[in-house]
CSV table of C-alpha atoms in Angstrom, one decimal:
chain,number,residue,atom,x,y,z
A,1,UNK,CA,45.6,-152.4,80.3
A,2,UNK,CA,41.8,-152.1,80.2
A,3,UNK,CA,38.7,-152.7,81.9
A,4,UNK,CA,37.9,-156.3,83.7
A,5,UNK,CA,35.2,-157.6,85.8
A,6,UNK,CA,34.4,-161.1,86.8
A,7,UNK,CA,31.2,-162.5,89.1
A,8,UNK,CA,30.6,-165.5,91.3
A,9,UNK,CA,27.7,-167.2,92.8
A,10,UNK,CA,28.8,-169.9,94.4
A,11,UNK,CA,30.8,-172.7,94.2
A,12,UNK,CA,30.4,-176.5,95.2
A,13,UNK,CA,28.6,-179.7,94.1
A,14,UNK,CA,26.8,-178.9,91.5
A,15,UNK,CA,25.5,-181.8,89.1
A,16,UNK,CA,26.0,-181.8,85.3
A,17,UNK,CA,22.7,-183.5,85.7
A,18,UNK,CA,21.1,-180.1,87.3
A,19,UNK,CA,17.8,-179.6,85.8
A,20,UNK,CA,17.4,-176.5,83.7
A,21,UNK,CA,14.9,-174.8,85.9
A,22,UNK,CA,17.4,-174.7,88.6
A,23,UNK,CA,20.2,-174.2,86.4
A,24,UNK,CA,18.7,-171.5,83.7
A,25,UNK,CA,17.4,-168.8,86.5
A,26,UNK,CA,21.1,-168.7,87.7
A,27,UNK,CA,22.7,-168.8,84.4
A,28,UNK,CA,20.3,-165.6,83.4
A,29,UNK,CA,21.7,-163.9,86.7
A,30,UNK,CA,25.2,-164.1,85.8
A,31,UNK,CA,24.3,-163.1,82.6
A,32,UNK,CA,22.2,-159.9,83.5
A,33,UNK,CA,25.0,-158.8,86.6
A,34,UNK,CA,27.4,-158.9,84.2
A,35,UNK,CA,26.3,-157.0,81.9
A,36,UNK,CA,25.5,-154.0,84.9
A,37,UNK,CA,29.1,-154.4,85.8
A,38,UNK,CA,30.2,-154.0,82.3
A,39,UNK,CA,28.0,-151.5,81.4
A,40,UNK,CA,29.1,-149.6,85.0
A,41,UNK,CA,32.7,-149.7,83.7
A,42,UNK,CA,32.0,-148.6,80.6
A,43,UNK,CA,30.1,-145.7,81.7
A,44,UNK,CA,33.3,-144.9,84.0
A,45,UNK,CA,31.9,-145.9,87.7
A,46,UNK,CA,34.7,-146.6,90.0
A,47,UNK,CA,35.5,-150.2,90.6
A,48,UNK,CA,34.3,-150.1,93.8
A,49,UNK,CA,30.8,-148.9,93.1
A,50,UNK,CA,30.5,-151.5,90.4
A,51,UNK,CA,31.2,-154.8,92.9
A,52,UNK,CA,29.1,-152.8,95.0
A,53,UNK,CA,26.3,-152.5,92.4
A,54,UNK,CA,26.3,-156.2,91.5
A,55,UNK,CA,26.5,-157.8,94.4
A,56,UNK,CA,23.5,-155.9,95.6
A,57,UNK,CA,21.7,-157.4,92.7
A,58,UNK,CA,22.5,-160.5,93.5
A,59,UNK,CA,21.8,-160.2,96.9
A,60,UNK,CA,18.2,-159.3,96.3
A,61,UNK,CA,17.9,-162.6,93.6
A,62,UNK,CA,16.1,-165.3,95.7
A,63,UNK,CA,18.1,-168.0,94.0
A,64,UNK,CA,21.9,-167.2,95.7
A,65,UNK,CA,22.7,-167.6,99.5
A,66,UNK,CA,23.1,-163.5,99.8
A,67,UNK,CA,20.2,-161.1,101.0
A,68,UNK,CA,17.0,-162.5,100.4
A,69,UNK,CA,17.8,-165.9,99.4
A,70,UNK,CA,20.0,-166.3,102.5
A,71,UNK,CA,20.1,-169.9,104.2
A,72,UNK,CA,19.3,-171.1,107.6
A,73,UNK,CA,20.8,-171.2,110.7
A,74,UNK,CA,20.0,-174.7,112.5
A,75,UNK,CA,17.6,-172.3,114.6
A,76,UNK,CA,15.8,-170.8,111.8
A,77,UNK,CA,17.2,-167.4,111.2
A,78,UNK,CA,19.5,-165.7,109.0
A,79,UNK,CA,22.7,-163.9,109.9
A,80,UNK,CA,23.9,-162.4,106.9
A,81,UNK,CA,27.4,-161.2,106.2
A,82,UNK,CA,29.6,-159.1,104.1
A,83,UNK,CA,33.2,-157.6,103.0
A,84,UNK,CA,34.5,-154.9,100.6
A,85,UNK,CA,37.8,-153.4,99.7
A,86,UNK,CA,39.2,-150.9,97.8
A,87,UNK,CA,42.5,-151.8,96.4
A,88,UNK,CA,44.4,-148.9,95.7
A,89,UNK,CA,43.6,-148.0,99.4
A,90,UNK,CA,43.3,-151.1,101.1
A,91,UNK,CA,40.0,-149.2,102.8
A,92,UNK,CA,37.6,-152.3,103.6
A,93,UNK,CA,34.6,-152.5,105.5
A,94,UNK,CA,32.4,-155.9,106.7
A,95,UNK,CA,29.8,-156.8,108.7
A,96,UNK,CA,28.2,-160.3,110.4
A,97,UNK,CA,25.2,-161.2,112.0
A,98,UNK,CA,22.3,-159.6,110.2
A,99,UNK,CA,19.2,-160.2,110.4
A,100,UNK,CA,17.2,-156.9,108.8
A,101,UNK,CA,19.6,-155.3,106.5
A,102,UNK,CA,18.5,-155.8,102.8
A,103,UNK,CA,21.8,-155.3,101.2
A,104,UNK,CA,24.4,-156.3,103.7
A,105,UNK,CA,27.7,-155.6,101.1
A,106,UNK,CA,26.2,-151.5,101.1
A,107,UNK,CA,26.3,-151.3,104.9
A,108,UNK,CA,29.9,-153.1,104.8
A,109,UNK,CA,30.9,-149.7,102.4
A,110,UNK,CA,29.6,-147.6,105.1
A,111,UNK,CA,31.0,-149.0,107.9
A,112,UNK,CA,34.6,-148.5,105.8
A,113,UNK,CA,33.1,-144.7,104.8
A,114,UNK,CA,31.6,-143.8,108.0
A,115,UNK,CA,33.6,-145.1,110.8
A,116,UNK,CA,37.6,-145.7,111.7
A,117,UNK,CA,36.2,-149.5,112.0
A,118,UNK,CA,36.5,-152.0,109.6
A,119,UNK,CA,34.5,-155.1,111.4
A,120,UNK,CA,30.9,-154.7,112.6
A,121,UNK,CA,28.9,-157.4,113.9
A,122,UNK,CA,25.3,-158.6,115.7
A,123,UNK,CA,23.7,-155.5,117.2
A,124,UNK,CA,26.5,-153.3,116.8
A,125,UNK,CA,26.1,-153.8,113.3
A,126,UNK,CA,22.4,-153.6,113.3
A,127,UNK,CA,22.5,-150.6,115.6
A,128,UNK,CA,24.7,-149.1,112.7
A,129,UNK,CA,22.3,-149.9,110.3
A,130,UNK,CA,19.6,-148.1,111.7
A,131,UNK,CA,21.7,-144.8,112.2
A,132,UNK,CA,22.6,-144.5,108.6
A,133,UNK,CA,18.9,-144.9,107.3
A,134,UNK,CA,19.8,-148.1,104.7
A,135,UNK,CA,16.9,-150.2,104.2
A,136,UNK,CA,15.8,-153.0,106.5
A,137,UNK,CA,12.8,-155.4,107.1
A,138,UNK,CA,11.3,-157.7,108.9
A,139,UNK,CA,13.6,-160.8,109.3
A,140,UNK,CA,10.8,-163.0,108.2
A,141,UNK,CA,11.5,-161.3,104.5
A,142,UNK,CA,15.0,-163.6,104.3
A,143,UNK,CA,13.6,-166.8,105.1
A,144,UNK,CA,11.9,-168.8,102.2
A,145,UNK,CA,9.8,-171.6,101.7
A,146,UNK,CA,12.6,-173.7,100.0
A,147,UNK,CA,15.3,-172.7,102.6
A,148,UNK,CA,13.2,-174.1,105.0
A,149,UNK,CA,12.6,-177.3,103.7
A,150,UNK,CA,16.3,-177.0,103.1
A,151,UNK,CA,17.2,-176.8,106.9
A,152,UNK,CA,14.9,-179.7,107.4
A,153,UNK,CA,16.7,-181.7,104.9
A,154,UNK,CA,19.6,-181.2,106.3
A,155,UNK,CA,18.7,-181.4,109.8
A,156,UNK,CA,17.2,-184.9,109.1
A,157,UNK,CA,20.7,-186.1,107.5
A,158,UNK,CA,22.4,-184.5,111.1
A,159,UNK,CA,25.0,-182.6,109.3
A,160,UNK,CA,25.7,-178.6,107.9
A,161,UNK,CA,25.9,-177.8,104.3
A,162,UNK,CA,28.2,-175.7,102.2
A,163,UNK,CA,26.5,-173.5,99.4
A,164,UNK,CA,25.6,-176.4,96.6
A,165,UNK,CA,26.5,-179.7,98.5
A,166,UNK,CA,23.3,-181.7,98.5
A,167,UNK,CA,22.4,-183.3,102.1
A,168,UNK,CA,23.4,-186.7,102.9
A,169,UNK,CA,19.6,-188.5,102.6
A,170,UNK,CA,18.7,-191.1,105.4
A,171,UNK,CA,16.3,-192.6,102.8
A,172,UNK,CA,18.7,-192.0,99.8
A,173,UNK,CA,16.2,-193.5,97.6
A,174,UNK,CA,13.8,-191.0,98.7
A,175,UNK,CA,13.9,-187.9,95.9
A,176,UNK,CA,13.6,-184.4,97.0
A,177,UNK,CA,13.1,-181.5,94.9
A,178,UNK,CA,16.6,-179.8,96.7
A,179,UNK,CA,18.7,-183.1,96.7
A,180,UNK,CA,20.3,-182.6,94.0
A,181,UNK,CA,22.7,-179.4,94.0
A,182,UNK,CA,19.7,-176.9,93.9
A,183,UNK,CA,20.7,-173.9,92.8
A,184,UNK,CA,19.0,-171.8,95.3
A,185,UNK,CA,22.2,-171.1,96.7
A,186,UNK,CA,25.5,-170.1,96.8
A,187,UNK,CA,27.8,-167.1,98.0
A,188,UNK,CA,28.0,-163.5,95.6
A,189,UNK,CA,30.8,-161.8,94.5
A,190,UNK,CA,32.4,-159.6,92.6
A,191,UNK,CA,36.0,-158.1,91.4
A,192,UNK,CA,36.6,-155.2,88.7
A,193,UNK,CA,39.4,-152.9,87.8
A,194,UNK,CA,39.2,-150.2,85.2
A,195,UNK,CA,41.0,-149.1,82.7
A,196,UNK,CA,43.4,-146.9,85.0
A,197,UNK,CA,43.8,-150.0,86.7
A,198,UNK,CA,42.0,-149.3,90.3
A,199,UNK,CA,40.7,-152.6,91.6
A,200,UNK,CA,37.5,-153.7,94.3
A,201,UNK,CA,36.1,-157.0,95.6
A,202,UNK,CA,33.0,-157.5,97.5
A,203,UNK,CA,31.7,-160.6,99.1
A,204,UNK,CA,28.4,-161.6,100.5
A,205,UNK,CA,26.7,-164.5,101.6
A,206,UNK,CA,23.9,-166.0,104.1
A,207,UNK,CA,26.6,-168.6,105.3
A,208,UNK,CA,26.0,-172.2,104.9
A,209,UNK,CA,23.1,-174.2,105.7
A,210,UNK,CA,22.1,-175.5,109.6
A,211,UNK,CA,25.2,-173.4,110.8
A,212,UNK,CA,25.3,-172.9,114.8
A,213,UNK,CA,24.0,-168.9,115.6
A,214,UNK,CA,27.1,-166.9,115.7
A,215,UNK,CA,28.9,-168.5,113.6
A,216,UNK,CA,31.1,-166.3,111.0
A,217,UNK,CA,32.7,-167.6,108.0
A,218,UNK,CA,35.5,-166.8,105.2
A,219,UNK,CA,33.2,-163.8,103.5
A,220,UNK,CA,33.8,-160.9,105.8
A,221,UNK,CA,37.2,-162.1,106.7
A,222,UNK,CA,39.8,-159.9,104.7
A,223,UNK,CA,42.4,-161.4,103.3
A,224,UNK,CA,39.8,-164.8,103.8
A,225,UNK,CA,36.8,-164.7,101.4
A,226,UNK,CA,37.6,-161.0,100.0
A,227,UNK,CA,41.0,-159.1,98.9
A,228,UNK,CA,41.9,-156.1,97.0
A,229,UNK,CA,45.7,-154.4,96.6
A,230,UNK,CA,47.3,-152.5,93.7
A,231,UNK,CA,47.8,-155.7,92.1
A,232,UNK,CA,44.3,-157.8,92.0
A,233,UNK,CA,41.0,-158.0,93.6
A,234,UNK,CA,39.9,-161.5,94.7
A,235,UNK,CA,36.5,-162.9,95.9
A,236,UNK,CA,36.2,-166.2,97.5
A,237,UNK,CA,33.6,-169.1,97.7
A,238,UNK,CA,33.4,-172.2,99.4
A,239,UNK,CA,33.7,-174.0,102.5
A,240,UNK,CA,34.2,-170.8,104.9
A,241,UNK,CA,36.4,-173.0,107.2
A,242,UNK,CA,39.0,-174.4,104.6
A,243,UNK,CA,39.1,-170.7,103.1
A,244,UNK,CA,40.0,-169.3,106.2
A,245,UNK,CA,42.7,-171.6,106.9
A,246,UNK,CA,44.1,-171.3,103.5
A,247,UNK,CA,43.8,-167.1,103.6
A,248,UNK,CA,42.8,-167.3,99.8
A,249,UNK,CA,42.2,-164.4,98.8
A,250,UNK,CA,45.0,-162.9,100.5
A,251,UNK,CA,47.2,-165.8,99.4
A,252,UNK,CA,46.7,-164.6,95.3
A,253,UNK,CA,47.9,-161.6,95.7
A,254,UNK,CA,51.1,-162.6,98.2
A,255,UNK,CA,52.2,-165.0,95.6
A,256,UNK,CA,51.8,-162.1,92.5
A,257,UNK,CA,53.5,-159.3,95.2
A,258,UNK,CA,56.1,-162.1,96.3
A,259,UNK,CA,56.7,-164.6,94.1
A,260,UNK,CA,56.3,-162.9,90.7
A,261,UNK,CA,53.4,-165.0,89.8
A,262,UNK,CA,51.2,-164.0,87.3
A,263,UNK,CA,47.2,-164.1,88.0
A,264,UNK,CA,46.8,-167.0,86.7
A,265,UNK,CA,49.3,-168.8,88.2
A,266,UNK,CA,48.7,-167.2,91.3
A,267,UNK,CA,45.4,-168.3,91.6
A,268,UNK,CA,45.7,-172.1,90.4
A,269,UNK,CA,48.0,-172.7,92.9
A,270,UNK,CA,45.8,-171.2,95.5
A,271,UNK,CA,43.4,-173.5,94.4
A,272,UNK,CA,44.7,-176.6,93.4
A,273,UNK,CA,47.6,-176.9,96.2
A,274,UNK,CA,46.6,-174.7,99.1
A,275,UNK,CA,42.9,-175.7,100.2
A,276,UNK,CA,41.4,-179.5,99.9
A,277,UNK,CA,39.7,-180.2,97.0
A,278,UNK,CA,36.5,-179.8,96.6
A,279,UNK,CA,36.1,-176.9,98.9
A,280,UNK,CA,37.1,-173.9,97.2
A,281,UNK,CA,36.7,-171.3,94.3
A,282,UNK,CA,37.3,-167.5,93.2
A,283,UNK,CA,36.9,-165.1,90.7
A,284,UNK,CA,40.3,-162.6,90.4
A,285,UNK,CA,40.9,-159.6,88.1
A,286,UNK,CA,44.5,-158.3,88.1
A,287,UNK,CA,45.3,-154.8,87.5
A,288,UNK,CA,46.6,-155.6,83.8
A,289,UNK,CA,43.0,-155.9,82.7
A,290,UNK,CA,43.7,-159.7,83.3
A,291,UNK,CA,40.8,-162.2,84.4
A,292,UNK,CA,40.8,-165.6,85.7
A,293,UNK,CA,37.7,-167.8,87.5
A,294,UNK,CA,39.4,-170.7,89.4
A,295,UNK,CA,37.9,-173.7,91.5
A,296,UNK,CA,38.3,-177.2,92.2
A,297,UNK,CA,34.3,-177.9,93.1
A,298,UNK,CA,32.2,-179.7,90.9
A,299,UNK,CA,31.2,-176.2,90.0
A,300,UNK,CA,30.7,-172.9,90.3
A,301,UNK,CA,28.7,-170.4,88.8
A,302,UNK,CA,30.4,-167.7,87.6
A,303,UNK,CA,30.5,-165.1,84.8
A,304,UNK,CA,33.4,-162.3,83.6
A,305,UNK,CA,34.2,-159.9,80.9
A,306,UNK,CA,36.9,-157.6,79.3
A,307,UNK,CA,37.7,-154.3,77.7
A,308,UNK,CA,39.4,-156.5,74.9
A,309,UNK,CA,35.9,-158.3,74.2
A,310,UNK,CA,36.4,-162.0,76.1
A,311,UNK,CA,33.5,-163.0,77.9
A,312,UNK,CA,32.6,-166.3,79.8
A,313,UNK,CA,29.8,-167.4,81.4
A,314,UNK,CA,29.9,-170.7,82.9
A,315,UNK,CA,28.8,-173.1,85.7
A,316,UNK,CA,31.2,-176.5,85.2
A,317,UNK,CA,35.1,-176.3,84.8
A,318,UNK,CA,36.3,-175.4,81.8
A,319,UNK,CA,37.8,-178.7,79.3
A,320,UNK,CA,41.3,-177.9,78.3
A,321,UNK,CA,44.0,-180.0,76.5
């Protein structure tokens, strides 16, 4: 048994062909949240405030759909969302709808901390916000110059988008500079356990892109997008819909508490037999110290580490014989 911690920024169609300025600044994210999380652990921080940590890092990185880089609604505005959980506990805490909170996963924790709620949502949630002091801004801070042109790519093609999939082009000989599995976004997450074996997960994400107002997907459902018991932590990425369906994250640890799978297992089946392809991903750590990043996207950005000294950091599956 011994430490483990695992990252995710998204998962979806992301080209091989993805040029290296889109592809590097993402890459150097995983990297450097990592190495907090790790160096979090190390200095003895409870699992929980380590996913907590890193996923407010990523949420203040312009290049993932979390915090600041969230995407658009198809009337312009962002409603941000967030889950975490405790898995010794089960003590979770998530929010929806936000529109001012700079770190939605930290006002998640309080609403599990500070109230006998674990859902808050829209002006409650905002309301809550305020009352507790965490930091907010103007909305007009979320919204970004290439999430804009993003909504009007998207709105052009008449469809929504799921973190990486590039928009269906009217003029698909036209090139855009976000046609092509831009990495500006892309759901956050994290799952650690530490060496006495205590797991967390925490989830956040700006949704997906030209989504109706008031929509809420997979990340603040528990059990959907984020999951924590005595025997893993799981964070989820994908199509919000098909995750929901499937229950994924809840689904991993059901098949470890229930069918005697290991993590692993547990979370390739998930994957591979239990949502359509090419709509889902997750990073899991089991309470062994065990580790496993799973998906059946084109890709999915992702990064993990453990006591015993493996470390991964990766965007495209993984070639095994």
């Amino acid at each position: 048994m011994g430490w483990a911690i695992a990252v995710q920024g998204g998962a979806g169609d992301i080209p091989v062909t993805l040029a290296a300025e889109r592809r590097e600044p993402c890459e150097a994210a995983m990297r450097h949240c990592l190495k907090i999380g790790v160096d979090a652990l190390k200095a003895q921080k409870s699992p929980l405030d380590v996913v907590e940590l890193v996923v407010r890092e990523l949420e203040n990185n312009p290049h993932f759909n979390a915090g600041r880089g969230s995407v658009l609604t198809r009337e312009g505005t962002v409603e941000m969302e967030a889950s975490i959980m405790d898995g010794n506990t089960k003590r979770c805490g998530a929010v929806s709808g936000l529109t001012t909170v700079v770190n939605p996963i930290s006002l998640a924790r309080l609403v599990m901390e500070k109230t006998p709620h674990i859902y808050l949502a829209f002006d409650g949630a905002e309301r809550f916000a305020r009352e507790q002091g965490v930091e907010t801004v103007d909305s007009s801070h979320f919204i970004t110059q290439a999430n804009i042109e993003r909504l009007k790519q998207v709105q052009e093609a008449n469809r929504v988008q799921i973190d990486y999939t590039k928009p269906i082009q009217k003029d698909e000989k036209k090139e855009t500079p976000t046609a092509d599995g831009d990495s500006q976004i892309g759901t956050v997450g994290c799952v650690a356990v530490d060496s006495h074996g205590n797991l967390a997960s925490a989830t956040s994400t700006g949704g997906f892109v030209n989504k109706m107002v008031g929509r809420i997907g997979d990340t603040p459902i528990i059990g959907a997008g984020t999951y924590a018991n005595n025997l893993c932590a799981v964070s989820a990425t994908g199509k919000g819909e098909a995750v929901m369906r499937a229950t994924v994250a809840r689904d991993v640890a059901a098949l470890m508490e229930f069918k005697g799978l290991s993590l692993k297992e547990a979370a390739a089946y998930v994957i591979e037999e239990s949502v359509p392809r090419g709509t889902a991903g997750l990073v899991a750590v089991s309470a062994k110290g065990e580790v496993t990043m799973a998906l059946n996207t084109t890709g999915m950005y992702r990064a993990c580490a453990t006591e015993d000294g493996y470390s991964e950091i990766g965007i495209w599956p993984s070639v095994q014989n």
